[in-house]
């Protein structure tokens, strides 16, 4: 059973998030006095600064234990925080990115005392940005097929090979990297999890421009890159277990529901405004489509609360997490697709064009939303997980 009622404590928590955001958003935020940053470099520089503000306000590392400088929020409080954060239109956070979202929780579980002391605080403050060097040209869904080599040479692991789709790599200070240290054992064994300083000699980063026009992605090449042994997380050849911890955090986010609800509200506004002779919201077919999206957004809300309830009861999202990821990523694509259809020929304008609707938000969103059914496990992979773990079907 799903319990939607929030306690007085949870409502007080909601009010504290709302109050803090109202008092601490940059002066004139999202107006011509303080517009949202544009372009990758400006966005990253702004996000670093904003992360410092969140940290100083006690809002960094929301799910991290207090002993490590975090806030130790329950999954429900985290969801409430995300609802308020999106409602306020607050800036994009690094906090959902690799450092606070993936590296921090992985080090808290598996890091040495030295690694925790060295890395956790700079992650929380936004002083050091991280990227995730997992995928390779021949290893994505089947991550354990990765071939980037790590050879043990005294006190170092020497890395040679290539990663791809490495978001933020050209801005990152550090990278969580998985390499193959033993090629003679079954593929899930013989992997090692490293913390890599991106300034180490032998690393070449080449940006890849996405269809949105922004280059978040990169190819990263390694030529005799020497990584000190103290930067191995866990044991040499036992990196698969560590990467599973990282991946479990990648799939457990609760931000999609608040974000999609916010997008639906924007879409309703667009449908009332955009018109040739009458508002598009008056068109019966458009009304049907908007109603369908509203129903699906409500299904997403229920699914998110159910998932949060399951995590609070069992400590894990279970296969319900896969169902939710599949559902929200495809719902967001349908929503963006309708938005660009409503824009008509204006959908061809980009964010720089003065006549574009909502500063090109819908065009950008339509292109970017294609990514969500690929990263953190593709839709096909989520369906496989559900077929085996929810329906009990044999492996395909
Ligand atoms: C926006 C974005 C950001 C990313 N950022 C990073 C990052 O920072 N670091 C990083 O390491 N990676 C990153 N990735 C890469 C991402 O993890 C991979 O794209 C993803 O794991 C899929 O791997 P692949 O692209 O190699 O596709 P493949 O695994 O080659 O899949 C190709 C197609 O085959 C299907 N398929 C594969 N296996 C099966 C199967 N068993 N059953 C049925 N169908 C299957 C897939 O669903 C897909 O349609 C990012 C990707 C995106 C889109």
CSV table of C-alpha atoms and ligand atoms in Angstrom, one decimal:
chain,number,residue,atom,x,y,z
A,1,UNK,CA,0.0,0.0,0.0
A,2,UNK,CA,1.3,3.5,-0.8
A,3,UNK,CA,0.9,6.1,2.0
A,4,UNK,CA,0.8,9.6,0.4
A,5,UNK,CA,0.2,11.4,3.7
A,6,UNK,CA,3.1,13.4,4.9
A,7,UNK,CA,3.8,13.9,8.6
A,8,UNK,CA,3.9,17.3,10.3
A,9,UNK,CA,7.7,16.9,10.5
A,10,UNK,CA,7.9,16.3,6.7
A,11,UNK,CA,5.8,19.3,6.1
A,12,UNK,CA,8.1,21.4,8.4
A,13,UNK,CA,11.0,20.0,6.4
A,14,UNK,CA,9.3,21.1,3.1
A,15,UNK,CA,8.8,24.6,4.5
A,16,UNK,CA,12.5,24.8,5.5
A,17,UNK,CA,13.6,23.9,2.0
A,18,UNK,CA,11.2,26.4,0.5
A,19,UNK,CA,12.3,29.1,2.9
A,20,UNK,CA,16.0,28.5,2.3
A,21,UNK,CA,15.6,28.6,-1.5
A,22,UNK,CA,13.6,31.8,-1.4
A,23,UNK,CA,16.3,33.4,0.7
A,24,UNK,CA,19.3,32.1,-1.1
A,25,UNK,CA,18.6,31.9,-4.8
A,26,UNK,CA,20.9,34.4,-6.6
A,27,UNK,CA,19.5,37.9,-6.6
A,28,UNK,CA,17.3,38.3,-9.7
A,29,UNK,CA,17.7,34.6,-10.6
A,30,UNK,CA,16.3,33.6,-14.0
A,31,UNK,CA,15.6,37.2,-15.0
A,32,UNK,CA,17.7,39.5,-17.2
A,33,UNK,CA,19.4,40.7,-14.0
A,34,UNK,CA,20.8,37.2,-13.4
A,35,UNK,CA,20.0,34.9,-16.3
A,36,UNK,CA,20.6,31.2,-16.3
A,37,UNK,CA,24.1,30.3,-17.5
A,38,UNK,CA,24.4,29.3,-21.1
A,39,UNK,CA,26.9,27.0,-22.7
A,40,UNK,CA,28.8,24.1,-21.1
A,41,UNK,CA,31.7,26.1,-19.6
A,42,UNK,CA,29.5,28.8,-18.1
A,43,UNK,CA,27.1,26.2,-16.7
A,44,UNK,CA,29.9,24.3,-15.0
A,45,UNK,CA,31.5,27.4,-13.5
A,46,UNK,CA,28.1,28.5,-12.2
A,47,UNK,CA,27.3,25.1,-10.8
A,48,UNK,CA,30.6,25.0,-8.9
A,49,UNK,CA,29.8,28.3,-7.2
A,50,UNK,CA,26.2,27.2,-6.5
A,51,UNK,CA,27.3,24.0,-5.0
A,52,UNK,CA,29.4,26.0,-2.5
A,53,UNK,CA,26.2,28.0,-1.6
A,54,UNK,CA,24.3,24.7,-1.1
A,55,UNK,CA,27.2,23.3,1.0
A,56,UNK,CA,27.4,26.4,3.2
A,57,UNK,CA,23.6,26.2,3.7
A,58,UNK,CA,23.8,22.5,4.7
A,59,UNK,CA,22.1,21.3,1.5
A,60,UNK,CA,25.0,19.3,0.0
A,61,UNK,CA,25.3,15.5,0.1
A,62,UNK,CA,21.6,15.2,0.9
A,63,UNK,CA,21.6,11.4,1.2
A,64,UNK,CA,25.1,11.1,2.6
A,65,UNK,CA,25.5,10.1,6.3
A,66,UNK,CA,26.0,13.1,8.7
A,67,UNK,CA,29.4,11.6,9.7
A,68,UNK,CA,30.7,12.4,6.2
A,69,UNK,CA,29.3,15.9,6.1
A,70,UNK,CA,26.0,15.0,4.5
A,71,UNK,CA,22.4,15.6,5.5
A,72,UNK,CA,21.3,12.0,5.9
A,73,UNK,CA,17.8,12.6,4.4
A,74,UNK,CA,15.4,9.8,4.1
A,75,UNK,CA,14.4,9.0,0.5
A,76,UNK,CA,11.0,10.7,1.2
A,77,UNK,CA,12.7,13.9,2.4
A,78,UNK,CA,15.0,13.7,-0.6
A,79,UNK,CA,11.9,13.6,-2.8
A,80,UNK,CA,10.3,16.5,-1.0
A,81,UNK,CA,13.6,18.4,-1.4
A,82,UNK,CA,13.5,17.7,-5.2
A,83,UNK,CA,9.9,18.8,-5.4
A,84,UNK,CA,10.6,22.1,-3.8
A,85,UNK,CA,13.9,22.6,-5.7
A,86,UNK,CA,12.2,22.1,-9.1
A,87,UNK,CA,9.1,24.2,-8.1
A,88,UNK,CA,11.5,27.1,-7.2
A,89,UNK,CA,13.2,26.8,-10.6
A,90,UNK,CA,16.5,26.6,-8.8
A,91,UNK,CA,19.8,26.2,-10.8
A,92,UNK,CA,21.0,22.8,-12.1
A,93,UNK,CA,23.1,21.1,-9.4
A,94,UNK,CA,26.3,19.2,-9.6
A,95,UNK,CA,24.8,17.4,-6.7
A,96,UNK,CA,23.0,15.0,-9.0
A,97,UNK,CA,26.2,14.5,-11.0
A,98,UNK,CA,29.1,12.1,-10.7
A,99,UNK,CA,30.9,13.5,-7.6
A,100,UNK,CA,28.2,13.8,-5.0
A,101,UNK,CA,25.8,11.3,-6.7
A,102,UNK,CA,28.3,8.5,-7.5
A,103,UNK,CA,31.9,8.9,-6.3
A,104,UNK,CA,30.9,10.0,-2.8
A,105,UNK,CA,28.5,7.1,-2.0
A,106,UNK,CA,31.0,4.7,-3.5
A,107,UNK,CA,33.9,5.9,-1.4
A,108,UNK,CA,31.7,6.0,1.7
A,109,UNK,CA,31.0,2.3,1.2
A,110,UNK,CA,34.4,1.1,-0.1
A,111,UNK,CA,37.1,3.8,0.3
A,112,UNK,CA,40.0,3.8,2.6
A,113,UNK,CA,40.1,6.3,5.5
A,114,UNK,CA,42.7,8.3,3.5
A,115,UNK,CA,40.5,8.3,0.4
A,116,UNK,CA,37.5,9.5,2.4
A,117,UNK,CA,39.4,12.2,4.1
A,118,UNK,CA,41.1,13.4,0.9
A,119,UNK,CA,38.0,13.4,-1.5
A,120,UNK,CA,34.7,13.7,0.3
A,121,UNK,CA,34.8,17.3,1.5
A,122,UNK,CA,36.0,18.8,-1.9
A,123,UNK,CA,33.2,16.9,-3.6
A,124,UNK,CA,30.6,18.3,-1.2
A,125,UNK,CA,31.9,21.9,-1.6
A,126,UNK,CA,32.1,21.6,-5.4
A,127,UNK,CA,35.8,22.3,-5.3
A,128,UNK,CA,36.5,19.2,-7.4
A,129,UNK,CA,34.4,18.0,-10.3
A,130,UNK,CA,34.3,14.3,-11.2
A,131,UNK,CA,33.6,12.3,-14.4
A,132,UNK,CA,32.7,8.7,-14.8
A,133,UNK,CA,35.0,6.6,-17.1
A,134,UNK,CA,33.0,3.4,-17.4
A,135,UNK,CA,31.7,3.1,-21.0
A,136,UNK,CA,34.0,2.2,-23.9
A,137,UNK,CA,33.4,1.8,-27.7
A,138,UNK,CA,32.8,-2.0,-27.1
A,139,UNK,CA,31.4,-1.9,-23.6
A,140,UNK,CA,28.2,0.0,-22.7
A,141,UNK,CA,25.2,-2.1,-21.6
A,142,UNK,CA,27.6,-5.0,-21.2
A,143,UNK,CA,30.0,-3.0,-19.1
A,144,UNK,CA,32.0,-6.0,-18.0
A,145,UNK,CA,33.3,-6.4,-21.6
A,146,UNK,CA,35.5,-3.3,-21.1
A,147,UNK,CA,39.1,-3.6,-22.4
A,148,UNK,CA,41.0,-0.6,-21.2
A,149,UNK,CA,44.1,-2.2,-19.6
A,150,UNK,CA,45.6,-1.5,-16.2
A,151,UNK,CA,49.0,-3.1,-15.6
A,152,UNK,CA,50.5,-3.3,-12.2
A,153,UNK,CA,54.0,-1.8,-12.2
A,154,UNK,CA,55.3,-1.6,-8.6
A,155,UNK,CA,53.3,1.1,-6.7
A,156,UNK,CA,51.4,2.1,-9.8
A,157,UNK,CA,48.7,0.9,-12.2
A,158,UNK,CA,49.6,1.8,-15.8
A,159,UNK,CA,46.5,2.6,-17.9
A,160,UNK,CA,46.2,2.2,-21.7
A,161,UNK,CA,43.0,2.3,-23.7
A,162,UNK,CA,39.9,4.4,-24.4
A,163,UNK,CA,36.7,5.5,-22.8
A,164,UNK,CA,33.7,7.2,-24.5
A,165,UNK,CA,30.6,9.2,-23.6
A,166,UNK,CA,32.5,10.5,-20.6
A,167,UNK,CA,30.3,13.5,-19.6
A,168,UNK,CA,32.1,16.5,-18.1
A,169,UNK,CA,35.5,15.0,-18.8
A,170,UNK,CA,36.9,18.2,-20.2
A,171,UNK,CA,35.9,20.1,-17.0
A,172,UNK,CA,36.6,17.3,-14.5
A,173,UNK,CA,39.4,17.3,-12.0
A,174,UNK,CA,39.0,13.6,-11.2
A,175,UNK,CA,37.6,10.5,-12.8
A,176,UNK,CA,36.2,7.2,-11.4
A,177,UNK,CA,37.7,4.7,-13.9
A,178,UNK,CA,37.3,0.9,-14.3
A,179,UNK,CA,40.1,-0.9,-16.0
A,180,UNK,CA,41.0,-4.6,-16.8
A,181,UNK,CA,43.9,-5.7,-14.7
A,182,UNK,CA,43.6,-9.4,-15.4
A,183,UNK,CA,42.5,-10.4,-18.9
A,184,UNK,CA,42.9,-14.2,-18.1
A,185,UNK,CA,39.8,-14.6,-15.9
A,186,UNK,CA,36.0,-14.4,-16.6
A,187,UNK,CA,35.0,-10.9,-17.6
A,188,UNK,CA,33.4,-9.8,-14.4
A,189,UNK,CA,36.6,-10.6,-12.5
A,190,UNK,CA,40.0,-9.0,-13.2
A,191,UNK,CA,38.6,-5.5,-13.1
A,192,UNK,CA,40.0,-2.7,-10.9
A,193,UNK,CA,38.3,0.6,-9.8
A,194,UNK,CA,40.6,3.6,-9.8
A,195,UNK,CA,40.4,7.3,-8.8
A,196,UNK,CA,42.2,9.1,-11.6
A,197,UNK,CA,43.6,12.7,-11.5
A,198,UNK,CA,42.6,14.1,-14.8
A,199,UNK,CA,45.9,16.2,-14.9
A,200,UNK,CA,48.0,13.0,-15.0
A,201,UNK,CA,50.3,12.9,-18.1
A,202,UNK,CA,49.1,10.7,-20.9
A,203,UNK,CA,45.4,11.6,-20.9
A,204,UNK,CA,43.8,13.1,-24.0
A,205,UNK,CA,40.2,14.4,-23.9
A,206,UNK,CA,38.3,15.0,-27.1
A,207,UNK,CA,34.8,16.6,-26.8
A,208,UNK,CA,31.9,15.1,-28.8
A,209,UNK,CA,29.2,17.5,-29.8
A,210,UNK,CA,25.7,16.2,-29.1
A,211,UNK,CA,22.7,16.8,-31.3
A,212,UNK,CA,21.7,19.5,-28.8
A,213,UNK,CA,24.8,21.4,-30.0
A,214,UNK,CA,26.4,21.2,-26.6
A,215,UNK,CA,29.5,19.1,-26.0
A,216,UNK,CA,29.0,17.4,-22.6
A,217,UNK,CA,30.3,14.1,-23.9
A,218,UNK,CA,33.9,13.3,-24.5
A,219,UNK,CA,36.2,10.6,-25.7
A,220,UNK,CA,39.1,10.0,-23.3
A,221,UNK,CA,42.3,8.3,-24.4
A,222,UNK,CA,45.0,6.9,-22.0
A,223,UNK,CA,48.6,6.3,-23.0
A,224,UNK,CA,50.8,4.9,-20.2
A,225,UNK,CA,48.9,6.8,-17.5
A,226,UNK,CA,50.5,6.1,-14.1
A,227,UNK,CA,48.0,5.9,-11.2
A,228,UNK,CA,49.4,5.4,-7.7
A,229,UNK,CA,48.2,2.3,-5.9
A,230,UNK,CA,46.7,4.4,-3.1
A,231,UNK,CA,44.1,5.5,-5.6
A,232,UNK,CA,42.7,1.9,-6.1
A,233,UNK,CA,39.3,1.6,-4.5
A,234,UNK,CA,38.9,-1.8,-2.8
A,235,UNK,CA,41.3,-4.5,-4.1
A,236,UNK,CA,43.0,-4.9,-7.4
A,237,UNK,CA,40.9,-7.3,-9.6
A,238,UNK,CA,37.8,-6.8,-7.4
A,239,UNK,CA,36.5,-3.6,-9.1
A,240,UNK,CA,33.2,-5.1,-10.4
A,241,UNK,CA,31.7,-5.2,-6.9
A,242,UNK,CA,32.7,-1.6,-6.4
A,243,UNK,CA,31.2,-0.5,-9.7
A,244,UNK,CA,27.9,-2.2,-8.8
A,245,UNK,CA,27.6,0.2,-5.8
A,246,UNK,CA,28.2,3.1,-8.1
A,247,UNK,CA,25.6,1.9,-10.6
A,248,UNK,CA,23.0,1.3,-7.9
A,249,UNK,CA,23.3,5.0,-7.0
A,250,UNK,CA,23.0,6.0,-10.7
A,251,UNK,CA,19.6,4.4,-11.0
A,252,UNK,CA,18.0,5.5,-7.7
A,253,UNK,CA,17.2,9.2,-8.4
A,254,UNK,CA,13.8,10.7,-7.5
A,255,UNK,CA,14.2,14.0,-9.5
A,256,UNK,CA,12.4,12.9,-12.7
A,257,UNK,CA,8.8,13.1,-11.3
A,258,UNK,CA,9.1,16.7,-10.0
A,259,UNK,CA,10.9,17.7,-13.2
A,260,UNK,CA,8.3,16.2,-15.5
A,261,UNK,CA,5.4,17.7,-13.5
A,262,UNK,CA,7.1,21.1,-13.9
A,263,UNK,CA,7.5,20.4,-17.7
A,264,UNK,CA,3.8,19.5,-17.9
A,265,UNK,CA,2.8,22.8,-16.3
A,266,UNK,CA,5.0,24.6,-18.8
A,267,UNK,CA,3.5,22.7,-21.7
A,268,UNK,CA,-0.1,23.6,-20.5
A,269,UNK,CA,1.0,27.3,-20.5
A,270,UNK,CA,2.5,26.9,-24.0
A,271,UNK,CA,-0.8,25.3,-25.2
A,272,UNK,CA,-2.8,28.3,-24.0
A,273,UNK,CA,-0.5,30.8,-25.4
A,274,UNK,CA,0.6,29.5,-28.8
A,275,UNK,CA,-2.0,30.1,-31.4
A,276,UNK,CA,-2.7,30.8,-35.0
A,277,UNK,CA,-6.3,31.9,-34.7
A,278,UNK,CA,-7.3,30.1,-31.5
A,279,UNK,CA,-5.2,28.7,-28.6
A,280,UNK,CA,-4.0,25.2,-29.3
A,281,UNK,CA,-5.5,24.1,-26.0
A,282,UNK,CA,-8.9,24.6,-27.7
A,283,UNK,CA,-8.2,21.9,-30.2
A,284,UNK,CA,-9.9,18.6,-29.1
A,285,UNK,CA,-7.1,16.4,-30.2
A,286,UNK,CA,-4.5,18.5,-28.4
A,287,UNK,CA,-6.7,18.4,-25.3
A,288,UNK,CA,-6.8,14.6,-25.4
A,289,UNK,CA,-3.1,14.5,-25.7
A,290,UNK,CA,-2.5,16.9,-22.8
A,291,UNK,CA,-5.0,14.9,-20.7
A,292,UNK,CA,-3.1,11.7,-21.5
A,293,UNK,CA,0.2,13.2,-20.4
A,294,UNK,CA,-1.4,14.5,-17.2
A,295,UNK,CA,-2.7,11.0,-16.4
A,296,UNK,CA,0.8,9.5,-17.1
A,297,UNK,CA,2.4,12.2,-14.9
A,298,UNK,CA,0.1,11.2,-12.1
A,299,UNK,CA,1.0,7.5,-12.7
A,300,UNK,CA,4.7,8.6,-12.4
A,301,UNK,CA,3.9,10.4,-9.1
A,302,UNK,CA,2.3,7.2,-7.7
A,303,UNK,CA,5.2,5.0,-9.0
A,304,UNK,CA,7.8,7.4,-7.5
A,305,UNK,CA,6.1,7.3,-4.1
A,306,UNK,CA,5.8,3.6,-4.3
A,307,UNK,CA,9.5,3.2,-5.1
A,308,UNK,CA,10.5,5.6,-2.3
A,309,UNK,CA,8.3,3.5,0.1
A,310,UNK,CA,10.0,0.3,-1.0
A,311,UNK,CA,13.5,1.8,-0.5
A,312,UNK,CA,12.5,3.0,3.0
A,313,UNK,CA,11.2,-0.5,3.8
A,314,UNK,CA,13.9,-2.7,2.2
A,315,UNK,CA,16.9,-0.3,1.6
A,316,UNK,CA,16.7,-1.0,-2.2
A,317,UNK,CA,14.6,0.1,-5.1
A,318,UNK,CA,14.2,-3.5,-6.5
A,319,UNK,CA,12.9,-4.1,-10.0
A,320,UNK,CA,10.3,-1.3,-9.5
A,321,UNK,CA,13.3,1.1,-10.1
A,322,UNK,CA,13.7,-0.3,-13.6
A,323,UNK,CA,10.0,0.1,-14.3
A,324,UNK,CA,10.1,3.7,-13.2
A,325,UNK,CA,13.2,4.5,-15.2
A,326,UNK,CA,11.7,3.0,-18.3
A,327,UNK,CA,8.4,4.9,-17.7
A,328,UNK,CA,9.7,8.4,-17.0
A,329,UNK,CA,12.3,8.4,-19.7
A,330,UNK,CA,9.8,7.5,-22.4
A,331,UNK,CA,7.1,9.8,-20.9
A,332,UNK,CA,9.4,12.7,-21.0
A,333,UNK,CA,10.1,12.0,-24.7
A,334,UNK,CA,6.4,12.0,-25.4
A,335,UNK,CA,5.9,15.2,-23.6
A,336,UNK,CA,8.7,17.0,-25.4
A,337,UNK,CA,7.5,15.6,-28.7
A,338,UNK,CA,4.0,17.2,-28.2
A,339,UNK,CA,5.6,20.5,-27.1
A,340,UNK,CA,7.6,20.8,-30.3
A,341,UNK,CA,4.5,19.8,-32.4
A,342,UNK,CA,2.6,22.6,-30.6
A,343,UNK,CA,5.3,25.0,-31.5
A,344,UNK,CA,4.9,24.3,-35.2
A,345,UNK,CA,7.5,25.9,-37.3
A,346,UNK,CA,8.9,27.7,-34.3
A,347,UNK,CA,10.4,24.4,-33.2
A,348,UNK,CA,13.1,24.9,-35.7
A,349,UNK,CA,14.5,27.9,-33.9
A,350,UNK,CA,17.2,27.5,-31.3
A,351,UNK,CA,17.6,29.1,-27.9
A,352,UNK,CA,19.5,32.1,-29.3
A,353,UNK,CA,16.7,33.1,-31.7
A,354,UNK,CA,14.7,36.0,-30.3
A,355,UNK,CA,11.4,34.6,-31.7
A,356,UNK,CA,11.8,31.2,-30.1
A,357,UNK,CA,9.2,30.1,-27.5
A,358,UNK,CA,10.4,29.9,-23.9
A,359,UNK,CA,14.1,30.5,-24.9
A,360,UNK,CA,14.2,27.3,-26.9
A,361,UNK,CA,13.5,25.2,-23.9
A,362,UNK,CA,11.2,22.7,-25.8
A,363,UNK,CA,13.5,22.1,-28.7
A,364,UNK,CA,16.5,21.6,-26.4
A,365,UNK,CA,14.4,19.3,-24.2
A,366,UNK,CA,13.1,17.2,-27.1
A,367,UNK,CA,16.7,16.5,-28.3
A,368,UNK,CA,18.1,16.0,-24.8
A,369,UNK,CA,15.2,13.7,-23.7
A,370,UNK,CA,16.4,11.1,-26.2
A,371,UNK,CA,19.4,10.5,-23.9
A,372,UNK,CA,17.4,9.4,-20.9
A,373,UNK,CA,16.3,6.1,-22.5
A,374,UNK,CA,20.1,5.3,-23.0
A,375,UNK,CA,22.0,6.4,-20.0
A,376,UNK,CA,21.8,4.6,-16.6
A,377,UNK,CA,20.6,1.4,-18.5
A,378,UNK,CA,18.8,1.6,-21.8
A,379,UNK,CA,15.1,0.9,-22.1
A,380,UNK,CA,15.8,-2.6,-23.5
A,381,UNK,CA,18.1,-3.4,-20.5
A,382,UNK,CA,15.3,-2.2,-18.1
A,383,UNK,CA,12.8,-4.4,-19.9
A,384,UNK,CA,15.2,-7.4,-19.5
A,385,UNK,CA,15.5,-6.7,-15.8
A,386,UNK,CA,11.8,-6.5,-15.4
A,387,UNK,CA,11.1,-9.6,-17.4
A,388,UNK,CA,13.5,-11.7,-15.3
A,389,UNK,CA,13.0,-10.2,-11.8
A,390,UNK,CA,9.3,-9.1,-11.9
A,391,UNK,CA,7.9,-11.7,-14.3
A,392,UNK,CA,10.3,-14.5,-13.5
A,393,UNK,CA,11.0,-15.2,-17.2
A,394,UNK,CA,14.2,-17.0,-18.2
A,395,UNK,CA,17.2,-15.0,-19.4
A,396,UNK,CA,16.9,-14.2,-23.1
B,1,LIG,C1,23.6,11.6,-21.9
B,1,LIG,C2,24.5,10.4,-21.7
B,1,LIG,C3,25.5,10.6,-20.8
B,1,LIG,C4,26.4,9.5,-20.5
B,1,LIG,N1,27.4,9.7,-19.7
B,1,LIG,C5,28.3,8.7,-19.4
B,1,LIG,C6,29.4,8.9,-18.6
B,1,LIG,O1,29.6,10.0,-18.0
B,1,LIG,N2,30.3,7.9,-18.4
B,1,LIG,C7,30.1,6.7,-18.9
B,1,LIG,O2,30.9,5.8,-18.7
B,1,LIG,N3,29.1,6.5,-19.8
B,1,LIG,C8,28.2,7.5,-20.1
B,1,LIG,N4,27.2,7.2,-21.0
B,1,LIG,C9,27.1,6.0,-21.7
B,1,LIG,C10,26.0,5.1,-21.3
B,1,LIG,O3,26.2,4.5,-20.1
B,1,LIG,C11,25.9,4.0,-22.5
B,1,LIG,O4,25.5,4.7,-23.7
B,1,LIG,C12,24.9,3.0,-22.2
B,1,LIG,O5,25.3,2.1,-21.1
B,1,LIG,C13,24.5,2.1,-23.4
B,1,LIG,O6,25.7,1.6,-23.9
B,1,LIG,P1,26.1,1.8,-25.5
B,1,LIG,O7,25.9,3.2,-25.9
B,1,LIG,O8,27.5,1.2,-25.7
B,1,LIG,O9,25.0,0.9,-26.3
B,1,LIG,P2,25.0,-0.7,-26.5
B,1,LIG,O10,25.2,-1.3,-25.1
B,1,LIG,O11,26.0,-1.0,-27.5
B,1,LIG,O12,23.5,-0.9,-26.9
B,1,LIG,C14,23.1,-0.7,-28.3
B,1,LIG,C15,21.7,-1.1,-28.4
B,1,LIG,O13,21.5,-2.5,-28.1
B,1,LIG,C16,20.6,-2.7,-27.1
B,1,LIG,N5,21.0,-3.8,-26.2
B,1,LIG,C17,22.3,-3.9,-25.7
B,1,LIG,N6,22.3,-5.0,-24.9
B,1,LIG,C18,21.1,-5.6,-25.0
B,1,LIG,C19,20.5,-6.8,-24.4
B,1,LIG,N7,21.1,-7.6,-23.6
B,1,LIG,N8,19.2,-7.0,-24.7
B,1,LIG,C20,18.4,-6.2,-25.5
B,1,LIG,N9,19.0,-5.1,-26.1
B,1,LIG,C21,20.3,-4.8,-25.8
B,1,LIG,C22,20.6,-1.4,-26.3
B,1,LIG,O14,19.4,-1.2,-25.6
B,1,LIG,C23,20.8,-0.3,-27.4
B,1,LIG,O15,19.5,-0.1,-28.0
B,1,LIG,C24,26.2,8.3,-21.2
B,1,LIG,C25,25.2,8.1,-22.1
B,1,LIG,C26,24.3,9.2,-22.4
B,1,LIG,C27,23.3,9.0,-23.4
